[in-house]
Short mmCIF file of C-alpha atoms in Angstrom, two decimals:
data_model
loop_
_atom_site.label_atom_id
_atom_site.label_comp_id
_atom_site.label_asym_id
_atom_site.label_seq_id
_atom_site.Cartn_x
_atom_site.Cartn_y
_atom_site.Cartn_z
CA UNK U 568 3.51 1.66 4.81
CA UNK U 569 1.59 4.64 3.38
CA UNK U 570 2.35 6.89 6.43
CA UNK U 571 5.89 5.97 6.12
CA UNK U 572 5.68 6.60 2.59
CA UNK U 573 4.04 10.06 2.75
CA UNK U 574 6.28 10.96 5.72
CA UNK U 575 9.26 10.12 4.06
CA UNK U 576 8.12 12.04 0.69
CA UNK U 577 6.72 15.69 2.53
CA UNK U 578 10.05 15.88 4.45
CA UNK U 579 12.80 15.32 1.63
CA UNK U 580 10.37 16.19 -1.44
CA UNK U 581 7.87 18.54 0.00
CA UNK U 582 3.92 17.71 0.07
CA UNK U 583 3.02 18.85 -3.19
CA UNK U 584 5.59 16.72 -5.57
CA UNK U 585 4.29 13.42 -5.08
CA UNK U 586 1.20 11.07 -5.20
CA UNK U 587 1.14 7.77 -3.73
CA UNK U 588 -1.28 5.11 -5.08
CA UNK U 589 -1.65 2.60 -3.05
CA UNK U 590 -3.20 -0.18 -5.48
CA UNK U 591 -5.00 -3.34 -3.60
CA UNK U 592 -8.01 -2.48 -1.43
CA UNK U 593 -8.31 -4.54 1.53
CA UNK U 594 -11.95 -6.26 0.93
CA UNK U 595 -11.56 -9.43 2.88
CA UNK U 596 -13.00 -9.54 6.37
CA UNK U 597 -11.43 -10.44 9.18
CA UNK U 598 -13.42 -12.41 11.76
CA UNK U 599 -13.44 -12.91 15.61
CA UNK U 600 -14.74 -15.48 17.69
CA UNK U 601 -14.46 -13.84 21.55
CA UNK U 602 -14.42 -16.49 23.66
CA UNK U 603 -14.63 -15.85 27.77
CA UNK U 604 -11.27 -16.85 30.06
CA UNK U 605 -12.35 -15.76 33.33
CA UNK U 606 -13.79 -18.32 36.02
CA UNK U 607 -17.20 -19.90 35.26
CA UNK U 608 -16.86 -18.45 31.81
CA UNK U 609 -18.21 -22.56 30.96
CA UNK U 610 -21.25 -21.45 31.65
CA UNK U 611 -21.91 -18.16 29.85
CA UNK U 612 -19.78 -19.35 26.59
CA UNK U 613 -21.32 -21.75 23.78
CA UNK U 614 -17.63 -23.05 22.28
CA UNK U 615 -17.73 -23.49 18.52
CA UNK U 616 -21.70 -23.40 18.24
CA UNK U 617 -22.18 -20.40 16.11
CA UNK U 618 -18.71 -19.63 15.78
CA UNK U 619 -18.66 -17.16 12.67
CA UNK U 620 -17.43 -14.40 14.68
CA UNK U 621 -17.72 -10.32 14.57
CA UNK U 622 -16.13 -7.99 12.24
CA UNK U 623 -12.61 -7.32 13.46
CA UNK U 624 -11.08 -5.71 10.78
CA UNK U 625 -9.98 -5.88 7.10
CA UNK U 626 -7.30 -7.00 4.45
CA UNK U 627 -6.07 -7.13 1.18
CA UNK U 628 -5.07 -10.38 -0.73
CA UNK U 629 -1.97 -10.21 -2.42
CA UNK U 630 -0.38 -11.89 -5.37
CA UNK U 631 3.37 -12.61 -5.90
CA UNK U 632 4.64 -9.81 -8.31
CA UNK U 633 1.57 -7.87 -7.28
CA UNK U 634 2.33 -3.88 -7.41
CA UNK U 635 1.45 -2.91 -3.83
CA UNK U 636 2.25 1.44 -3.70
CA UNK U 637 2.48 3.69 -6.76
CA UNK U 638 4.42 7.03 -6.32
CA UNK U 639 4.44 9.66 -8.79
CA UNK U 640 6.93 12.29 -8.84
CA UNK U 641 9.36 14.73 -10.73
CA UNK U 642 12.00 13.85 -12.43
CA UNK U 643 14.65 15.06 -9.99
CA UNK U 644 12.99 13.65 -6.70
CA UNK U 645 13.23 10.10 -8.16
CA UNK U 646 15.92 9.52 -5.53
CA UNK U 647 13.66 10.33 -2.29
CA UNK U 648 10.78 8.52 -3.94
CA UNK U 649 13.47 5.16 -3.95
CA UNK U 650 14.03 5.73 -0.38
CA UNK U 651 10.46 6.69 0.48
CA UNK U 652 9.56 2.99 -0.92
CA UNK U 653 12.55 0.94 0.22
CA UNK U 654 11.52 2.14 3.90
CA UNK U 655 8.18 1.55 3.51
CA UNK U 656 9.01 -2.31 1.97
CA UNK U 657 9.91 -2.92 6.01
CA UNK U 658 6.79 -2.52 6.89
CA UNK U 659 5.40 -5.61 4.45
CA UNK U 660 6.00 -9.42 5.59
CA UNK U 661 8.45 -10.83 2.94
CA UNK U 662 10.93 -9.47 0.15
CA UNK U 663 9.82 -5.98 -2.30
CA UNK U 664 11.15 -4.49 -4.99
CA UNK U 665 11.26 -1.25 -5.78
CA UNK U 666 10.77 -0.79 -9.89
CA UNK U 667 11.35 2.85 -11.42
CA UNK U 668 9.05 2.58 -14.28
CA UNK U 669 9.77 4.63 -17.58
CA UNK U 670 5.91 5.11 -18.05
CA UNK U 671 4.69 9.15 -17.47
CA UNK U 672 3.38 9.23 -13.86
CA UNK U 673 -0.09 6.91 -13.77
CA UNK U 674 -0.26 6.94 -17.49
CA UNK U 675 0.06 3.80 -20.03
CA UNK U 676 1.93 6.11 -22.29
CA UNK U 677 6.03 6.17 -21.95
CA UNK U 678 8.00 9.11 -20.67
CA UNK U 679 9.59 9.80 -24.58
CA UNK U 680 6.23 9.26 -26.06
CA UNK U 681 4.39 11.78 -23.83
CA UNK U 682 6.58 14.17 -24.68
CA UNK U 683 6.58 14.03 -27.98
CA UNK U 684 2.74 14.27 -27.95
#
């Protein structure tokens, strides 16, 4: 999702009017136990008897409603950044939204109330 993101941003935006954010880190481990399928493999493999498994690769837990990518952009590249998200939404199991937020890029602070600062 972020390459399709980024991809989608540099070509119709350019590469420097946007940041992506992409907001949970994947700290759960992933775990295989290998087990042997070839002839005699009986005899070399142990089963479940130690069965935690190796390391084989990592992801993030999710919550409904949970904000997955940020994208920060001008004003007038809104559009691409819609279309940048909505293609990258494919690339997630189940339904996204895409939410244009009326805070100032990464900032708590509102787009009016920046600006008048």
């Amino acid at each position: 999702a972020r390459i399709a993101v980024n991809k989608s941003m540099a070509t119709n935006a350019g590469k420097d009017f946007f940041h992506i954010r992409i907001r949970p880190h994947p700290f759960n481990v992933l775990r295989i136990n290998k087990t042997l399928s070839c002839a005699g493999a009986d005899r070399l493999s142990s089963g479940m008897r130690g069965a935690f498994g190796k390391p084989y690769g990592t992801a993030a837990r999710v919550d409904i409603g949970q904000v997955l990518i940020s994208l920060r952009t001008k004003e007038e590249k809104i559009q691409f950044a819609v279309e940048a998200l909505r293609r990258a939404s494919a690339k997630f199991a189940g339904r996204q939204k895409v939410h244009v937020s009326n805070k100032f890029g990464f900032t708590k602070y509102t787009k009016k109330k920046y600006h008048d600062h």
